[in-house]
Amino acid sequence: MTKVLVIDDDRSIRHIVTHALDGFHGFKVIAAADGDAGLELLEREQPSVALLDVFLPEYNGLELFRKIRLLDNKLPVIFITGDTSSETAIEAMRAGAFDYLSKPLNIEQLRHLTQSAAKARRMMEEPVALPIGEGDSGSERFVGKTKAMIEVYKDIGRVAAENVTVLIRGESGSGKELVALALVNHSNRRDKPFVAVNCAAIPDQLLESELFGHEKGAFTGAEKRRIGRFEQCDGGTILLDEIGDMSAIIQGKVLRVLQDQRFERVGGNELISTDVRIIAATNRPLEKMVEADQFREDLLYRLNGFTIPLPPLRDRREDIPLLLEYFLRRAKSEMNRPELSGISPDALELLINYKWPGNIRQLQSVVRQSVLHTTGTVIDADNLPGFIRESLAMVGARSAPFHTQPDAPSAESVSEHPAHPPVSAPMAYVASVTPEVAEADPLLPDEVFSIMGYIEERLTANSRDLYAEALEQLERRLFTRVLEVTDGNQSKAAEILGITRGKVRDRIAAFDIHLDRTVSVGKQ
């Protein structure tokens, strides 16, 4: 039984919440008409979720919220108010509310948010799949211990102290600038200037001036002499990022610097000598660009003094938990979220299996978004950006086709596979859910049991959320059936499904599957 505390002086709101939630997915509603009575119930009943009116006669809801936090700082609180102004919503969320509901209450939204809040509270009491340590606001650093990353570390160690040009190759967002910084920090030029120039971000006509400087009057707007990056970095190191995006003219000037450490400013004829170590980085296929006359072959030879290939994140998935923990500790400190304790098994599974086309940079962005969407202490799958959940759901749908009318198992197939007893799917499903769920489930009658039948029914009803509805119904039947086959053994079910045991537990709770009933049906 999951207790839900509602504190509202409006009797009709208390009635609506009680009617909507009491008995729904195991909820038990306890209600209070004022703040003091609510605090008393909170101490005595220890609810899992609280619904709190923003405006109470003797308390401002935000003030009462702070008192609730002193008694139970992990309790998910959903604010309820008739004030539709943006200020109220902003202040409620800033205070740390789980979410915000406006009057008149939408029953479906109320149930959904309360289920989400109850799930968040359950997760706070369970061990996390990836704990987050103390906040860390230190500088960026390498994280990873896969074989591919160990080779990168070795390459950096081999060449850092040598005065040779280094070409770093890797996809966008894979950490090429971090490699360059490591090369500088372990070189004899560590105390000299270091400048990074993104060649793809600066137009050609400006990039030449940025790198080599210009003389007064060299072009319109050149009102005085400008010293370029190669001159500024004399004695130090320059990173030419995305070097494959340089124009042919600039490629020729860079080649000259590599050959004899001399160049001319734009609009000038004075040869300027410099002592600069060049580190270049690219995500482009330079060899193919040479064949297409888009990149100078002699420059490529010069850049290839030593090459460090950087693996994409999808090829070093074992490092994802380490990277997540590192980025989460930084976000925890930078975003002032000391209460964050870890990542749930479901969320970790999604993050490890995502393809990460944007590599580490994308992972860092996802971490920050997830922290912003997390109102509890644990980052759950629901807190992750939608594109991660949707991409994996689509992969699962493509890899697991289903038939609209599956054939009943024959006696021969049953004898060959005794672990899979023949069970009438509709009856097994009826036997494994509570009466409340059965009453609300439109799929129970035999004639509309198939998923395709359900889809057609929802299309006829002009559904606006059919993707989520169909996936939920498919998941409900899948988990129920597998649990029947395993006699309710969650570890075996997780193994068959290819997911974590935590996800199985989560779905059992979400779909209110009663294991004693699935076991009894499975043995019929």
XYZ file of C-alpha atoms in Angstrom:
524
model
C 0.000 0.000 0.000
C 1.325 3.426 -1.009
C 0.091 6.293 1.153
C -0.666 9.632 -0.512
C -1.153 12.681 1.698
C -3.309 15.520 0.337
C -3.347 18.860 2.169
C -5.996 21.234 0.830
C -8.616 23.396 2.524
C -10.958 22.864 -0.444
C -13.215 19.926 0.445
C -14.056 19.262 -3.205
C -10.361 18.903 -4.096
C -9.838 16.428 -1.278
C -12.856 14.463 -2.518
C -11.625 14.468 -6.138
C -8.126 13.320 -5.162
C -9.501 10.595 -2.886
C -11.938 9.372 -5.543
C -9.240 9.390 -8.262
C -6.415 7.781 -6.295
C -7.820 5.688 -3.441
C -7.345 2.055 -4.513
C -5.719 3.047 -7.810
C -2.511 0.982 -8.216
C -2.454 0.317 -4.496
C -2.763 3.974 -3.374
C -4.290 4.868 -0.020
C -5.261 8.534 0.327
C -5.074 10.349 3.669
C -6.374 13.918 3.708
C -5.952 17.044 5.819
C -7.841 20.337 5.600
C -5.049 22.519 7.029
C -1.296 22.637 7.397
C -1.000 21.637 11.040
C -3.210 18.591 10.539
C -1.156 17.725 7.439
C 2.127 17.888 9.368
C 0.630 15.658 12.071
C -0.461 13.084 9.464
C 2.943 13.286 7.827
C 4.715 12.354 11.058
C 2.228 9.621 11.975
C 1.509 7.981 8.591
C 4.811 8.570 6.763
C 3.296 8.882 3.270
C 5.219 8.232 0.066
C 3.777 11.226 -1.828
C 2.237 14.551 -0.786
C -0.200 16.761 -2.710
C -0.057 20.293 -1.326
C -2.234 23.330 -1.991
C -0.143 26.441 -2.603
C -2.639 28.700 -0.813
C -3.814 27.622 2.644
C -5.611 29.810 5.243
C -2.907 29.718 7.898
C 0.104 28.821 5.732
C 1.599 29.823 2.464
C 2.070 26.515 0.664
C 5.746 27.220 0.022
C 6.257 27.894 3.732
C 4.526 24.627 4.636
C 6.649 22.858 2.022
C 9.795 23.920 3.896
C 8.358 22.502 7.120
C 7.598 19.239 5.315
C 11.181 19.112 4.085
C 12.457 19.389 7.637
C 10.389 16.345 8.606
C 11.079 14.327 5.446
C 13.533 15.835 2.974
C 12.996 13.050 0.413
C 9.200 13.224 0.224
C 8.047 14.043 -3.351
C 5.614 16.975 -3.130
C 3.210 17.891 -5.936
C 1.822 21.419 -5.639
C -1.854 22.086 -6.409
C -3.163 25.590 -7.068
C -5.848 27.549 -8.845
C -3.349 30.293 -9.652
C -2.367 29.840 -13.283
C 0.347 32.510 -13.292
C 3.834 31.496 -14.365
C 5.330 32.947 -11.175
C 3.616 30.361 -8.983
C 4.870 27.466 -11.095
C 8.386 28.897 -11.206
C 8.542 29.433 -7.438
C 7.121 25.958 -6.727
C 9.719 24.248 -8.909
C 12.525 26.420 -7.557
C 11.555 25.376 -4.039
C 12.137 21.749 -5.028
C 8.618 20.503 -5.819
C 8.300 17.194 -7.664
C 5.765 18.753 -10.029
C 2.871 21.186 -10.289
C -0.862 20.704 -10.949
C -3.341 23.467 -11.675
C -7.076 23.469 -10.909
C -9.419 22.169 -12.167
C -7.586 18.877 -11.726
C -7.099 16.576 -14.694
C -7.636 13.059 -13.297
C -5.366 11.339 -15.808
C -2.575 13.828 -15.143
C -3.102 13.528 -11.381
C -2.770 9.753 -11.513
C 0.260 9.868 -13.802
C 2.162 12.374 -11.661
C 1.319 10.559 -8.438
C 2.548 7.261 -9.909
C 5.770 8.969 -11.031
C 6.262 10.520 -7.591
C 5.631 7.188 -5.845
C 8.129 5.513 -8.149
C 10.694 8.211 -7.384
C 10.171 7.658 -3.650
C 10.587 3.875 -4.016
C 13.827 4.383 -5.876
C 15.188 6.577 -3.097
C 14.923 3.596 -0.754
C 16.566 1.112 -3.148
C 20.271 0.727 -3.967
C 21.211 2.760 -7.032
C 22.960 1.173 -9.999
C 25.558 3.945 -10.110
C 26.217 5.958 -6.942
C 27.339 9.585 -7.272
C 30.176 10.715 -5.059
C 30.697 14.168 -3.623
C 30.441 17.150 -5.946
C 33.511 17.972 -8.023
C 34.084 21.371 -9.621
C 37.653 20.614 -10.710
C 39.055 21.042 -14.205
C 38.222 18.700 -17.071
C 40.259 15.520 -17.264
C 40.438 12.178 -19.012
C 38.112 9.462 -17.765
C 38.308 5.905 -19.047
C 40.099 2.600 -18.576
C 39.170 0.617 -21.684
C 41.959 -0.827 -23.814
C 41.370 1.813 -26.505
C 41.779 4.643 -23.990
C 44.870 3.066 -22.427
C 46.430 3.180 -25.911
C 45.563 6.895 -26.132
C 47.271 7.531 -22.790
C 50.351 5.613 -23.996
C 50.461 7.652 -27.229
C 50.291 10.906 -25.276
C 53.135 9.742 -23.050
C 55.274 8.734 -26.035
C 55.015 12.016 -27.911
C 54.199 14.745 -25.355
C 57.821 15.728 -24.654
C 58.904 15.470 -28.308
C 58.917 18.571 -30.503
C 56.895 16.956 -33.291
C 53.586 17.775 -34.902
C 50.676 15.626 -33.669
C 47.461 14.890 -35.578
C 44.518 13.884 -33.366
C 41.773 12.045 -35.250
C 38.317 11.302 -33.919
C 34.640 12.030 -34.258
C 33.123 15.316 -33.157
C 32.700 15.443 -29.378
C 35.108 12.576 -28.673
C 37.532 14.724 -26.627
C 40.229 15.818 -29.098
C 40.890 19.098 -27.272
C 41.443 17.162 -24.032
C 44.149 15.145 -25.804
C 45.753 18.380 -26.956
C 45.691 19.776 -23.404
C 47.261 16.596 -22.068
C 50.028 16.849 -24.695
C 50.733 20.425 -23.643
C 50.620 19.702 -19.891
C 53.168 16.880 -20.262
C 55.464 18.775 -22.637
C 58.441 21.092 -22.136
C 56.199 23.954 -23.294
C 53.687 23.572 -20.465
C 54.514 27.033 -19.067
C 54.320 28.730 -22.474
C 51.237 30.068 -24.303
C 48.630 27.620 -25.585
C 45.850 28.667 -27.977
C 43.092 26.579 -29.618
C 41.617 27.779 -32.917
C 38.497 26.162 -34.389
C 39.114 26.416 -38.118
C 35.530 25.412 -38.960
C 33.994 28.196 -36.851
C 35.816 31.129 -38.515
C 35.196 32.268 -42.128
C 38.199 31.838 -44.458
C 38.823 35.573 -44.886
C 38.953 36.032 -41.104
C 40.804 32.786 -40.309
C 43.897 33.899 -42.204
C 44.046 37.114 -40.174
C 43.305 35.188 -36.954
C 46.259 32.863 -37.497
C 48.858 35.123 -39.128
C 47.742 38.649 -38.235
C 47.451 41.578 -40.694
C 49.011 44.932 -41.488
C 47.174 48.230 -41.278
C 45.132 48.785 -44.465
C 45.424 45.142 -45.560
C 41.654 45.067 -46.145
C 38.581 47.168 -45.416
C 38.321 47.626 -41.675
C 41.998 46.870 -40.969
C 42.637 50.146 -39.185
C 45.745 48.964 -37.364
C 48.257 46.129 -37.310
C 47.025 42.928 -35.672
C 49.248 40.219 -34.189
C 48.087 36.707 -35.154
C 47.942 33.527 -33.097
C 51.222 32.109 -34.414
C 53.002 35.230 -33.248
C 51.230 35.251 -29.875
C 52.153 31.595 -29.259
C 55.879 32.029 -29.879
C 57.566 29.388 -27.739
C 54.266 27.669 -27.030
C 51.662 25.440 -28.697
C 48.743 26.030 -31.040
C 45.849 23.610 -31.627
C 44.338 23.826 -35.099
C 40.995 22.115 -34.533
C 39.005 20.890 -37.548
C 42.001 21.509 -39.798
C 40.212 19.772 -42.681
C 37.995 22.864 -43.060
C 40.858 25.203 -44.058
C 40.916 26.789 -47.498
C 43.758 25.957 -49.900
C 45.451 29.347 -49.371
C 45.601 28.937 -45.583
C 46.731 25.308 -45.953
C 49.745 26.596 -47.929
C 50.666 29.134 -45.243
C 50.344 26.536 -42.460
C 52.577 24.193 -44.465
C 55.231 26.911 -44.619
C 55.086 27.383 -40.841
C 55.532 23.632 -40.390
C 58.490 23.561 -42.773
C 60.561 26.571 -41.642
C 58.600 28.306 -38.811
C 58.146 31.495 -40.866
C 55.125 33.354 -42.252
C 53.906 36.774 -43.423
C 51.051 38.820 -42.039
C 48.097 39.483 -44.367
C 48.972 42.544 -46.465
C 52.633 42.454 -45.447
C 55.900 41.218 -46.979
C 58.020 40.930 -43.853
C 58.997 37.380 -42.948
C 58.260 36.682 -39.294
C 59.971 33.827 -37.491
C 58.271 31.918 -34.715
C 58.801 28.822 -32.574
C 55.426 27.114 -32.293
C 54.506 23.472 -31.875
C 51.435 22.598 -33.948
C 48.820 20.097 -32.813
C 46.071 19.482 -35.363
C 42.723 17.752 -34.940
C 40.075 16.615 -37.381
C 36.994 14.437 -37.729
C 37.229 14.393 -41.521
C 38.762 11.734 -43.837
C 41.832 13.712 -44.949
C 43.093 10.946 -47.267
C 39.835 11.011 -49.259
C 39.971 14.808 -49.294
C 43.459 14.584 -50.794
C 42.122 12.319 -53.560
C 39.356 14.850 -54.217
C 41.860 17.753 -54.314
C 40.298 19.302 -51.228
C 43.364 18.969 -48.992
C 47.068 19.294 -49.717
C 48.899 15.974 -49.740
C 52.195 17.561 -48.622
C 50.423 19.185 -45.637
C 48.910 15.837 -44.651
C 52.399 14.274 -44.656
C 53.669 17.067 -42.420
C 50.736 16.773 -40.010
C 51.181 13.020 -39.758
C 54.389 13.350 -37.736
C 52.494 11.359 -35.090
C 48.815 10.391 -35.156
C 46.623 9.709 -32.120
C 43.304 8.023 -33.032
C 40.550 8.709 -30.487
C 37.810 6.047 -30.217
C 34.120 7.045 -30.365
C 32.089 6.534 -27.211
C 30.097 3.649 -28.710
C 33.376 1.680 -28.931
C 34.193 2.199 -25.246
C 30.864 1.530 -23.543
C 32.607 0.160 -20.449
C 33.743 3.737 -19.780
C 30.202 5.174 -19.803
C 29.534 4.522 -16.068
C 32.857 6.197 -15.199
C 32.050 9.180 -17.411
C 28.539 9.426 -15.993
C 29.832 9.425 -12.438
C 32.418 12.092 -13.323
C 29.966 14.394 -15.123
C 27.314 13.887 -12.437
C 29.724 14.874 -9.681
C 30.554 18.030 -11.610
C 26.872 18.812 -12.254
C 26.059 18.068 -8.624
C 28.532 20.745 -7.569
C 27.939 23.290 -10.334
C 24.128 23.073 -10.124
C 24.022 22.893 -6.309
C 22.279 19.506 -6.096
C 23.936 17.857 -3.057
C 20.938 15.539 -2.546
C 21.593 13.549 -5.762
C 22.637 10.036 -4.807
C 22.825 8.056 -8.056
C 21.294 6.617 -11.231
C 18.629 3.935 -11.330
C 19.261 0.568 -13.079
C 16.812 1.432 -15.886
C 18.428 4.806 -16.576
C 21.920 3.329 -16.545
C 20.852 0.585 -18.958
C 19.431 3.156 -21.388
C 22.531 5.341 -21.208
C 24.954 2.460 -21.748
C 23.015 1.109 -24.754
C 22.479 4.455 -26.522
C 24.677 4.954 -29.612
C 25.965 8.461 -28.673
C 26.467 10.019 -32.123
C 27.652 13.184 -30.351
C 30.067 11.208 -28.156
C 31.293 12.583 -24.810
C 30.063 16.108 -25.485
C 26.534 14.738 -25.989
C 26.813 12.582 -22.864
C 27.761 15.629 -20.791
C 24.786 17.546 -22.191
C 22.411 14.653 -21.403
C 23.721 14.496 -17.827
C 22.976 18.183 -17.280
C 19.497 17.891 -18.818
C 18.732 14.846 -16.668
C 19.827 16.597 -13.483
C 17.556 19.535 -14.332
C 14.604 17.158 -14.833
C 15.244 15.196 -11.621
C 13.232 16.340 -8.617
C 14.141 13.435 -6.333
C 17.500 12.065 -5.297
C 17.816 9.401 -8.009
C 18.012 9.945 -11.769
C 15.478 7.597 -13.352
C 14.758 6.683 -16.969
C 11.849 9.159 -16.938
C 14.325 11.972 -16.255
C 16.389 11.251 -19.372
C 15.788 13.220 -22.594
C 13.011 11.693 -24.687
C 15.233 10.963 -27.702
C 17.228 8.410 -25.691
C 14.142 6.497 -24.521
C 12.490 6.675 -27.946
C 15.534 5.539 -29.927
C 15.916 2.396 -27.828
C 12.183 1.703 -27.852
C 12.251 1.835 -31.654
C 15.234 -0.515 -31.779
C 13.379 -2.933 -29.499
C 10.249 -2.738 -31.645
C 12.244 -3.496 -34.809
C 14.100 -6.400 -33.252
C 11.042 -8.034 -31.677
C 8.273 -8.403 -34.257
C 5.002 -9.852 -33.068
C 2.026 -11.516 -34.695
C -1.475 -10.190 -34.329
C -2.861 -13.664 -33.704
C -0.226 -16.045 -32.310
C -0.769 -19.749 -32.833
C -1.573 -21.865 -29.790
C 1.323 -24.186 -28.872
C 0.923 -27.736 -30.074
C 1.200 -30.725 -27.760
C 4.447 -31.668 -29.528
C 6.030 -28.261 -28.957
C 4.924 -28.284 -25.337
C 6.505 -31.659 -24.682
C 9.766 -30.423 -26.211
C 9.759 -27.302 -24.044
C 8.284 -28.193 -20.648
C 9.488 -24.877 -19.171
C 6.919 -23.069 -21.327
C 3.513 -24.333 -20.233
C 0.515 -23.724 -22.515
C -1.453 -20.878 -20.967
C -4.437 -19.061 -22.361
C -3.001 -15.550 -22.723
C -6.236 -13.651 -21.971
C -6.960 -15.726 -18.856
C -3.375 -15.454 -17.612
C -3.522 -11.708 -17.929
C -6.871 -11.464 -16.140
C -5.535 -13.575 -13.305
C -2.378 -11.520 -12.837
C -3.711 -8.000 -12.332
C -5.806 -6.363 -9.656
C -9.528 -5.756 -10.182
C -8.881 -2.016 -10.492
C -6.484 -2.525 -13.392
C -8.722 -5.125 -14.974
C -11.667 -2.725 -14.870
C -9.633 0.026 -16.548
C -7.972 -2.202 -19.159
C -9.780 -2.085 -22.534
C -7.939 -5.164 -23.803
C -9.388 -7.876 -21.590
C -12.233 -9.171 -23.812
C -11.008 -11.974 -26.043
C -12.187 -10.315 -29.236
C -9.891 -7.308 -28.727
C -6.992 -9.048 -27.007
C -4.432 -8.747 -29.805
C -2.185 -5.702 -29.926
C -3.325 -4.887 -33.461
C -6.910 -5.028 -32.290
C -6.072 -2.561 -29.557
C -4.306 -0.258 -32.032
C -7.328 -0.257 -34.318
C -9.586 0.500 -31.365
C -7.434 3.446 -30.260
C -7.252 4.766 -33.817
C -11.035 4.718 -33.962
C -11.102 6.611 -30.672
C -8.836 9.313 -32.215
C -6.011 8.692 -29.744
C -3.342 11.383 -29.511
C -0.840 9.247 -27.614
C -1.005 5.933 -29.461
C 2.740 5.252 -29.481
C 2.965 5.254 -25.685
C -0.365 3.428 -25.266
C 0.574 0.581 -27.619
C 4.018 0.144 -26.084
C 2.515 0.010 -22.607
C 0.025 -2.697 -23.598
C 2.729 -4.725 -25.327
C 5.042 -4.426 -22.307
C 2.244 -5.377 -19.927
C 1.598 -8.643 -21.753
C 5.272 -9.388 -22.339
C 6.248 -9.063 -18.682
C 3.178 -10.951 -17.469
C 3.829 -13.860 -19.827
C 7.551 -14.150 -19.026
C 6.831 -14.069 -15.296
C 4.315 -16.887 -15.800
C 6.967 -18.960 -17.568
C 9.538 -18.349 -14.823
C 7.044 -18.991 -11.999
C 7.555 -15.415 -10.812
C 11.363 -15.676 -10.648
C 12.473 -12.121 -11.439
C 16.131 -12.991 -12.049
C 15.170 -15.600 -14.670
C 12.690 -13.151 -16.216
C 15.422 -10.511 -16.479
C 17.722 -13.040 -18.160
C 15.076 -14.039 -20.724
C 14.172 -10.418 -21.462
C 17.810 -9.321 -21.634
C 17.321 -6.492 -19.123
C 18.196 -5.759 -15.518
C 16.340 -7.236 -12.556
C 15.639 -3.663 -11.448
C 13.694 -3.030 -14.633
C 11.641 -6.179 -14.081
C 10.812 -5.004 -10.542
C 9.873 -1.595 -11.870
C 7.482 -3.037 -14.461
C 5.901 -5.366 -11.899
C 5.112 -2.302 -9.779
C 4.030 -0.141 -12.721
C 1.633 -2.752 -14.127
C 0.591 -4.012 -10.670
C 1.411 -7.623 -11.585
C 0.688 -10.015 -8.710
C 3.347 -12.711 -8.727
C 1.277 -15.169 -6.687
C -1.426 -15.089 -9.352
C 0.981 -15.412 -12.293
C 2.605 -18.411 -10.621
C -0.711 -20.140 -9.955
C -1.864 -19.561 -13.543
C 1.472 -20.744 -14.944
C 1.115 -24.093 -13.133
C -2.385 -24.862 -14.319
